[in-house]
XYZ file of N, CA, C and O in Angstrom:
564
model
N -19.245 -17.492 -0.142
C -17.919 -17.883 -0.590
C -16.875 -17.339 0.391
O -16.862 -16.199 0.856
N -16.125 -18.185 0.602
C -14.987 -17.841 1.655
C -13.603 -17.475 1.290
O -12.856 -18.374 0.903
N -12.990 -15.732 1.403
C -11.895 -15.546 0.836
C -10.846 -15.546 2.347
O -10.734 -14.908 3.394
N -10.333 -16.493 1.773
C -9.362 -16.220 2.742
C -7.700 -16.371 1.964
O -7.358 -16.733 0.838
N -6.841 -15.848 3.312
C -5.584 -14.954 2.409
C -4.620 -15.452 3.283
O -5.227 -15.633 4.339
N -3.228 -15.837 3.459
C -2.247 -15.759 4.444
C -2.229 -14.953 5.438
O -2.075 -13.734 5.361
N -2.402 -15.664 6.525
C -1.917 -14.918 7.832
C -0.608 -14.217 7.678
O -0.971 -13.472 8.589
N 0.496 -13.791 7.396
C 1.532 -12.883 7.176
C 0.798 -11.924 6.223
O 0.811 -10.828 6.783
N 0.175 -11.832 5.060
C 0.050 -11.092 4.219
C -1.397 -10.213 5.359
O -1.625 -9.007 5.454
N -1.918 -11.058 5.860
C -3.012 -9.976 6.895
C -2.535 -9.345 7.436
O -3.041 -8.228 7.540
N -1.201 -9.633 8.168
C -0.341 -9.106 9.242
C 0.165 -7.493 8.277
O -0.036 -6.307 8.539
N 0.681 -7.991 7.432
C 1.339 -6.840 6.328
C 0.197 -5.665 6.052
O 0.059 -4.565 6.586
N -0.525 -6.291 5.069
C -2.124 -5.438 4.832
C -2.347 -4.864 5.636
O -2.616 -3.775 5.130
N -2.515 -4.720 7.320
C -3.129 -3.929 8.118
C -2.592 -3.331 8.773
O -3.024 -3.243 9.923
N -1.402 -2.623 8.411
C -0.206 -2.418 8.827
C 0.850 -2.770 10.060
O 1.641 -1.986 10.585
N 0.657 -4.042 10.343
C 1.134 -4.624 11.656
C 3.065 -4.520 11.264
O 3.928 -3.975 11.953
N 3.200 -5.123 10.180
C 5.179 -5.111 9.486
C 5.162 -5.435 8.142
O 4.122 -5.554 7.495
N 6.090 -5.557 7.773
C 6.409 -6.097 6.604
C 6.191 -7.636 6.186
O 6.736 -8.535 6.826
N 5.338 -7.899 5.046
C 5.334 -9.311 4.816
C 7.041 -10.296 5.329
O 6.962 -11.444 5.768
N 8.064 -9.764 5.201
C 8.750 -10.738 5.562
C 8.777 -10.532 7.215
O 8.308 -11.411 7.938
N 9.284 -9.462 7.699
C 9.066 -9.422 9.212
C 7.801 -10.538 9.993
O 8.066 -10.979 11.112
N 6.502 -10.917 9.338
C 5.447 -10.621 9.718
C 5.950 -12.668 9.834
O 5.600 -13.343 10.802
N 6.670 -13.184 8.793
C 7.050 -14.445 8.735
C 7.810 -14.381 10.508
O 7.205 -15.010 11.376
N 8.777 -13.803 10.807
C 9.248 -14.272 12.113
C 8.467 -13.888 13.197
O 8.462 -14.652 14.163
N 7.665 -12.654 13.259
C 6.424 -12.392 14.488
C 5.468 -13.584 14.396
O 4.952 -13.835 15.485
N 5.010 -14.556 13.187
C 4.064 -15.717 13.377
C 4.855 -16.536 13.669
O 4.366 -17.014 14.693
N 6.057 -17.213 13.420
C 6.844 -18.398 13.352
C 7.022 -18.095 15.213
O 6.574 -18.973 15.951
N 7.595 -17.006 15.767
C 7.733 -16.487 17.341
C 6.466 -17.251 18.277
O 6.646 -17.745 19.390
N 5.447 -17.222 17.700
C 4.342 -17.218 18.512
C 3.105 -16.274 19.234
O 2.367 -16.449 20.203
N 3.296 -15.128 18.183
C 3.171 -14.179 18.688
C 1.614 -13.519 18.137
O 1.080 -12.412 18.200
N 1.224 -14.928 17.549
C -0.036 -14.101 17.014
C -0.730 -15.141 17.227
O -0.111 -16.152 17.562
N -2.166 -15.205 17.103
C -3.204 -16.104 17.431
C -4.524 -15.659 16.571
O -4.958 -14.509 16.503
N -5.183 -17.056 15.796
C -6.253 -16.707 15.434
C -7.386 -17.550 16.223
O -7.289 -18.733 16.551
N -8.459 -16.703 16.453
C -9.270 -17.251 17.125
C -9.364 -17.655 18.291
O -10.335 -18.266 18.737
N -8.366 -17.354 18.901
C -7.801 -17.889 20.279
C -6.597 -19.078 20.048
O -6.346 -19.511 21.172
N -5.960 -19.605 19.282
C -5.379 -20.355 18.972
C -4.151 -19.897 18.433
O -4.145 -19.130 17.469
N -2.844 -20.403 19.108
C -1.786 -19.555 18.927
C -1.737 -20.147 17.564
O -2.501 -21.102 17.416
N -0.693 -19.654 16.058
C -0.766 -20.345 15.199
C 0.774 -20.158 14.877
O 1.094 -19.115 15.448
N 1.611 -20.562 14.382
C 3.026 -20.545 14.351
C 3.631 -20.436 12.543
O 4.829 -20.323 12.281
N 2.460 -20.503 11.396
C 2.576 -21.076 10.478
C 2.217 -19.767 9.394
O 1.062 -19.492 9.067
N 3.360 -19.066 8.937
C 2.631 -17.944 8.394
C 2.072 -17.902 7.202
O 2.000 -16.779 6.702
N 1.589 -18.929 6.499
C 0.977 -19.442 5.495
C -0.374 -19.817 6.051
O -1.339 -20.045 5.321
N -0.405 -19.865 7.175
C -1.949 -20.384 7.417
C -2.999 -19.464 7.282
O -3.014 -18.317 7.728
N -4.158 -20.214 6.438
C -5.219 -19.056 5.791
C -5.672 -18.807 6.476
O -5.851 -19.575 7.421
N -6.417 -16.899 6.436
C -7.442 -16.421 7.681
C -8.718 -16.074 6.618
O -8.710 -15.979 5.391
N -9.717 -15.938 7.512
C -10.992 -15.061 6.530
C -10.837 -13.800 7.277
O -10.844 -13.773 8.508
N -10.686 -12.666 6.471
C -10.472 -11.491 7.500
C -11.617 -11.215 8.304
O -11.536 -10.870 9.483
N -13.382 -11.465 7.262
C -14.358 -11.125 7.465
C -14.485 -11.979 8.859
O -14.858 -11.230 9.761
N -14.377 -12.698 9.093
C -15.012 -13.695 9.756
C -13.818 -13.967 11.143
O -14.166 -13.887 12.321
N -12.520 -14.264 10.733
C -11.576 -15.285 12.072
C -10.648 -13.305 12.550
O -10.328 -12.307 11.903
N -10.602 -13.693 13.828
C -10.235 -13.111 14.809
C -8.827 -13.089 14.974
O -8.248 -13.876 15.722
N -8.082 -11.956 14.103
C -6.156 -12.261 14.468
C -5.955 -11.445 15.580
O -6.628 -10.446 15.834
N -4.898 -11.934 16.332
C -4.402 -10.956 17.218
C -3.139 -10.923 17.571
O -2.710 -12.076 17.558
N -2.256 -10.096 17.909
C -0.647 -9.427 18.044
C -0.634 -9.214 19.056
O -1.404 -8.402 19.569
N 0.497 -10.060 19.869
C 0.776 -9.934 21.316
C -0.782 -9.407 21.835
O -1.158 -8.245 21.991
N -1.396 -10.431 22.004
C -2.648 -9.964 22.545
C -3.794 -9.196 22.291
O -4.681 -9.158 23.144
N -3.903 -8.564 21.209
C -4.155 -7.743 21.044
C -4.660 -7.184 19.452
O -3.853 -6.763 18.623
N -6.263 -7.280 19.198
C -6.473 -7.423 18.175
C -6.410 -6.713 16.348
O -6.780 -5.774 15.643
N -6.132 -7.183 16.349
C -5.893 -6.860 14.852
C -7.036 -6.386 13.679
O -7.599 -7.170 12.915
N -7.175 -5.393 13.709
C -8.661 -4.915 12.741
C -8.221 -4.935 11.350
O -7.104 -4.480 11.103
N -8.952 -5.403 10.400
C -8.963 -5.045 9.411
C -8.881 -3.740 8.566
O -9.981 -3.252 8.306
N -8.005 -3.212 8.182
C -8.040 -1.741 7.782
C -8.409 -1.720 6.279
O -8.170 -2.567 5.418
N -9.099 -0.454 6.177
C -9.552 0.138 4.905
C -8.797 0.608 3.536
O -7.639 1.010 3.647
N -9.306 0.578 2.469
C -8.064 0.917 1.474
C -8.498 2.984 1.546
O -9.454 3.681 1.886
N -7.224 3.174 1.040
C -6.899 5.037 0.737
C -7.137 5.062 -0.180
O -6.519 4.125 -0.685
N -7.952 5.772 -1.261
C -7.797 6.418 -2.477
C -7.254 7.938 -2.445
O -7.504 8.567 -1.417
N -6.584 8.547 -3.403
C -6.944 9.823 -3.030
C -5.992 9.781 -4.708
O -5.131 9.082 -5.242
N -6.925 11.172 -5.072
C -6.273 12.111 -6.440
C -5.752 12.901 -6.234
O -6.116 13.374 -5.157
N -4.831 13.539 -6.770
C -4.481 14.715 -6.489
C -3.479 15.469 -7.794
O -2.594 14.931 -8.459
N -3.940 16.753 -7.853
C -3.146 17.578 -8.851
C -1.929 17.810 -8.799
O -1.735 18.571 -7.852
N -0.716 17.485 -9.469
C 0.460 17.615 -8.926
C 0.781 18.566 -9.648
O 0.654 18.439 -10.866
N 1.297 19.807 -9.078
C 1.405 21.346 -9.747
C 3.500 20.745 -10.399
O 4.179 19.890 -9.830
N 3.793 21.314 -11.263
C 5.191 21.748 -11.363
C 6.071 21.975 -10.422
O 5.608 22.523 -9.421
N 7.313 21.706 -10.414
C 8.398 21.522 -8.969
C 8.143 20.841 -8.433
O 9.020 20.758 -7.574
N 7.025 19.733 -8.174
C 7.550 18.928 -7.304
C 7.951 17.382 -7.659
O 7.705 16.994 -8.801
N 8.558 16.486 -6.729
C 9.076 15.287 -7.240
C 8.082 14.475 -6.859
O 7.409 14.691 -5.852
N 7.930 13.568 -7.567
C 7.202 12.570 -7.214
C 7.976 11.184 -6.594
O 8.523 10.193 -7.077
N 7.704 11.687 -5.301
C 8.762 10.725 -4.326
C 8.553 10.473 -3.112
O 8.076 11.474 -2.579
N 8.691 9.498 -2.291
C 8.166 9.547 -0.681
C 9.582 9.979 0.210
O 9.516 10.144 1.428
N 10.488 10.092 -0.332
C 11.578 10.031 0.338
C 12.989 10.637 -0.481
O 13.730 9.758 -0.921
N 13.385 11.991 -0.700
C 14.417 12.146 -1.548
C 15.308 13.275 -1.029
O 14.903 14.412 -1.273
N 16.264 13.172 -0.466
C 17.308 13.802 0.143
C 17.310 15.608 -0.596
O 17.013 16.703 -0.118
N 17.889 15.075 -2.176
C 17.863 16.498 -2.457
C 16.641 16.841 -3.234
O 16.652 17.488 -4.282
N 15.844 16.478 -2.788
C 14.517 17.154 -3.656
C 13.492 18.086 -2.375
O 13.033 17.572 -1.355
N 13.313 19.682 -2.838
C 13.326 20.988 -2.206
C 11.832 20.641 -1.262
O 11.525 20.820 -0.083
N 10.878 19.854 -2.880
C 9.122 20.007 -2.714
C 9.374 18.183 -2.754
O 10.364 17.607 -3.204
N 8.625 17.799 -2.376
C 8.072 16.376 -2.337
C 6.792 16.415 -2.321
O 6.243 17.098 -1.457
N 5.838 15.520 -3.499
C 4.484 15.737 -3.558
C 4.186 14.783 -2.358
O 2.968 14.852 -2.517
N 4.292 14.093 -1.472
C 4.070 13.830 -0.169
C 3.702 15.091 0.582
O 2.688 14.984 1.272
N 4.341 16.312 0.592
C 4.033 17.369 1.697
C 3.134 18.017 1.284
O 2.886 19.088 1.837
N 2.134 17.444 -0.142
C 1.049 18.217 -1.020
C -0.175 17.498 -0.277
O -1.240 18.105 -0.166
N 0.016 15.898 0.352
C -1.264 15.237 0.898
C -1.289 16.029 2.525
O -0.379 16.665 3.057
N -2.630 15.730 3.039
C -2.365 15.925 4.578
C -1.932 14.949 5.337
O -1.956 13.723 5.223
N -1.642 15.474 5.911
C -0.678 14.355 7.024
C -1.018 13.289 7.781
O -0.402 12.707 8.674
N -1.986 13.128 7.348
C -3.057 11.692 7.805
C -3.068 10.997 6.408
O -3.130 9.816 6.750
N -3.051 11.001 5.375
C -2.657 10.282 4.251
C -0.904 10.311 3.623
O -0.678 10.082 2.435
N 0.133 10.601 4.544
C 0.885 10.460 3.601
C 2.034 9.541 3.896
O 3.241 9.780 3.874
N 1.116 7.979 4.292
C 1.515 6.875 4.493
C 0.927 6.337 2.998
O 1.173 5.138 2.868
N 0.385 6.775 2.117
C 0.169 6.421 0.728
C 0.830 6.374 0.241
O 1.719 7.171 0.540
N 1.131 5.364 -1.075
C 1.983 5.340 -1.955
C 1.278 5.865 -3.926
O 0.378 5.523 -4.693
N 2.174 6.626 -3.891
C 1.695 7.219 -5.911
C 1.827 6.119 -6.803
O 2.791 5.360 -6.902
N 0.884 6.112 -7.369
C 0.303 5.104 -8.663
C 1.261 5.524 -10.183
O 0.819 5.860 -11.282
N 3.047 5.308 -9.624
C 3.212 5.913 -10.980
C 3.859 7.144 -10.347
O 3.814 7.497 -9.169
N 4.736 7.970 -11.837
C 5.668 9.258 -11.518
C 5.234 10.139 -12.659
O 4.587 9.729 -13.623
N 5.606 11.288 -12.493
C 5.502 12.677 -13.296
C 7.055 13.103 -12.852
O 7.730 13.068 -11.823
N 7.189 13.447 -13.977
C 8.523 14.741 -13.380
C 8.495 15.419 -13.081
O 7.401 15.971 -12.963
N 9.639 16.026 -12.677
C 9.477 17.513 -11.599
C 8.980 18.777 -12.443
O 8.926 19.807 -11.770
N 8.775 18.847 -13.181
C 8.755 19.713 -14.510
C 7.260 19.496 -14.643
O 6.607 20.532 -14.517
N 6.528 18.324 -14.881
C 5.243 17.557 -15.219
C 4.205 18.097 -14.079
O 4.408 18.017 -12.867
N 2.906 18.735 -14.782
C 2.061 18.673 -13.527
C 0.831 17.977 -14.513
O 0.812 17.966 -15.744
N -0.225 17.380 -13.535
C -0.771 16.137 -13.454
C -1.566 15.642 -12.623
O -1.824 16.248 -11.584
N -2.119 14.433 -12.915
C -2.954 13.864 -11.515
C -2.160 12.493 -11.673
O -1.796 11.811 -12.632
N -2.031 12.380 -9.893
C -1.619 11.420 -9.497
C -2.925 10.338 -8.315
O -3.513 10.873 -7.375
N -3.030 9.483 -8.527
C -3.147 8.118 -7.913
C -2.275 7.926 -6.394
O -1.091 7.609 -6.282
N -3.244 8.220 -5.304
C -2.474 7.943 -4.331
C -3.031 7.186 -3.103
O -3.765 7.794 -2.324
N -2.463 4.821 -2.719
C -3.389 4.501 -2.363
C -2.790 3.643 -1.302
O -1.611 3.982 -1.401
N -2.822 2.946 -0.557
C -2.659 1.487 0.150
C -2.849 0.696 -0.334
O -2.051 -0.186 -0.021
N -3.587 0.373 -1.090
C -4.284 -1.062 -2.114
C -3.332 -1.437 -3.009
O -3.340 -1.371 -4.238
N -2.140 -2.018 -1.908
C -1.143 -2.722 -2.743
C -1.585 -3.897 -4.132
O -0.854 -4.520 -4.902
N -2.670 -3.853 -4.043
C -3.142 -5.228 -5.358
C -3.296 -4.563 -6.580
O -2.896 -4.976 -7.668
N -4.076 -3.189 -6.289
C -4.235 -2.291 -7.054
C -3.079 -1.333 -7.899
O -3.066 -0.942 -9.066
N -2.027 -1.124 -6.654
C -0.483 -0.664 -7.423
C -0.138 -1.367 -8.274
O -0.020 -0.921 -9.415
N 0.113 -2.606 -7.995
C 0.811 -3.886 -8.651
C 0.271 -3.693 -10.048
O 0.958 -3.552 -11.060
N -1.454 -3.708 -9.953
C -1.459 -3.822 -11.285
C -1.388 -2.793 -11.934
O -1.226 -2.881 -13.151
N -1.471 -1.760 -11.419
C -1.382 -0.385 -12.820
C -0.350 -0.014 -13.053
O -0.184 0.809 -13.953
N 1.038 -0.668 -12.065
C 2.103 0.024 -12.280
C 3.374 -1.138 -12.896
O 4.492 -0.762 -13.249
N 2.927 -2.523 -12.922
C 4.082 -3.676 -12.983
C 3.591 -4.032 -14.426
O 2.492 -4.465 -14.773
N 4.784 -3.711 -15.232
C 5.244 -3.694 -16.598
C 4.206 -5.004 -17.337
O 3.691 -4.846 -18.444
N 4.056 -6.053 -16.655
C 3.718 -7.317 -17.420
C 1.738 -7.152 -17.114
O 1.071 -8.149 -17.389
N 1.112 -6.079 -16.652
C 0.117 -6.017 -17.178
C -0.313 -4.700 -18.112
O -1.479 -4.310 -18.174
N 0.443 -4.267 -18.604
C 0.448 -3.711 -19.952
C -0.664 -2.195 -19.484
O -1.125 -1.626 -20.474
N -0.885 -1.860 -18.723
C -1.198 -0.857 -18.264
C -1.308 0.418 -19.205
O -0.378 1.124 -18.814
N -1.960 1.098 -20.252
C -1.601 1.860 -21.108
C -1.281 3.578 -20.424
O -1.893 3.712 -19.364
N -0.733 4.438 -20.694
C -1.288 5.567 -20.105
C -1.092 6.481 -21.454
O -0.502 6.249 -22.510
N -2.031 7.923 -20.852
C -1.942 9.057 -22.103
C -1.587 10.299 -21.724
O -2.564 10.958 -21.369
N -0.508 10.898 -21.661
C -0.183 12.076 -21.665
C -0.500 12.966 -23.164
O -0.594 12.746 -24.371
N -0.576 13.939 -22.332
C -0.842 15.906 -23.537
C -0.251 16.299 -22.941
O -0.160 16.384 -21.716
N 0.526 16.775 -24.139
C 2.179 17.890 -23.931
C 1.657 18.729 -24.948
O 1.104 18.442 -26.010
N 2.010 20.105 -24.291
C 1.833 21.318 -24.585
C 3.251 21.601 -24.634
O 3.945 21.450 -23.628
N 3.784 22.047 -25.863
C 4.774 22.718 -25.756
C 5.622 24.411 -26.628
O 5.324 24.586 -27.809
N 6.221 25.068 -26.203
C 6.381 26.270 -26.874
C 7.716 26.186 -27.887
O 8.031 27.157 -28.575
């Protein structure tokens, strides 16, 4: 069976740009499958199988991140926050912390967090309309 997916969304997935960026780098001319320039960023690829490449230059398929991790008290659960002291980003090593958290705890909240690339996988545990349940235990004095 043959899965194949949009050429922009391959471009995105493997970290080449952003799905919309990835629309004007194909529409440019700037990518080719198979040897064949393709201009059309809707046009389907099989990742397994057809050959993309960026300015020359090929395009691998990259792997998904899992990673768990205990999120102690004080820190925010955030990739990016001006006034926040701890960021549970500086809790991963620095070769994973192009991941994104499955979900928030408060700064107060410690916990396990979900931390992945597998944007299909975010979507669903975290976007309201698939009903996603979760269970917190609060201990309190």
């Amino acid at each position: 069976m043959k899965q194949t997916i949009r050429l922009q969304v391959f471009l995105s997935r493997n970290g080449i740009c952003s799905r919309r960026e990835a629309m004007d780098i194909v529409k440019s001319g700037r990518v080719s499958v198979n040897g064949q320039i393709v201009a059309e960023p809707s046009f389907q690829v099989d990742p397994r199988q057809d050959q993309v490449c960026y300015d020359g230059k090929s395009v691998g398929q990259k792997g998904y991140d899992y990673i768990i991790l205990h999120k102690p008290a004080g820190y925010v659960t955030t990739k990016a926050d001006a006034f926040a002291s701890q960021k549970v980003m500086g809790l991963l090593p620095s070769e994973f912390r192009h991941l994104n958290p499955a979900g928030r705890l408060d700064k107060e909240t410690e916990g396990l967090l979900l931390f992945t690339n597998d944007g299909d996988l975010l979507h669903a545990l975290t976007h309201p309309k698939f009903d996603v349940g979760k269970i917190y235990f609060v201990r309190v004095r």
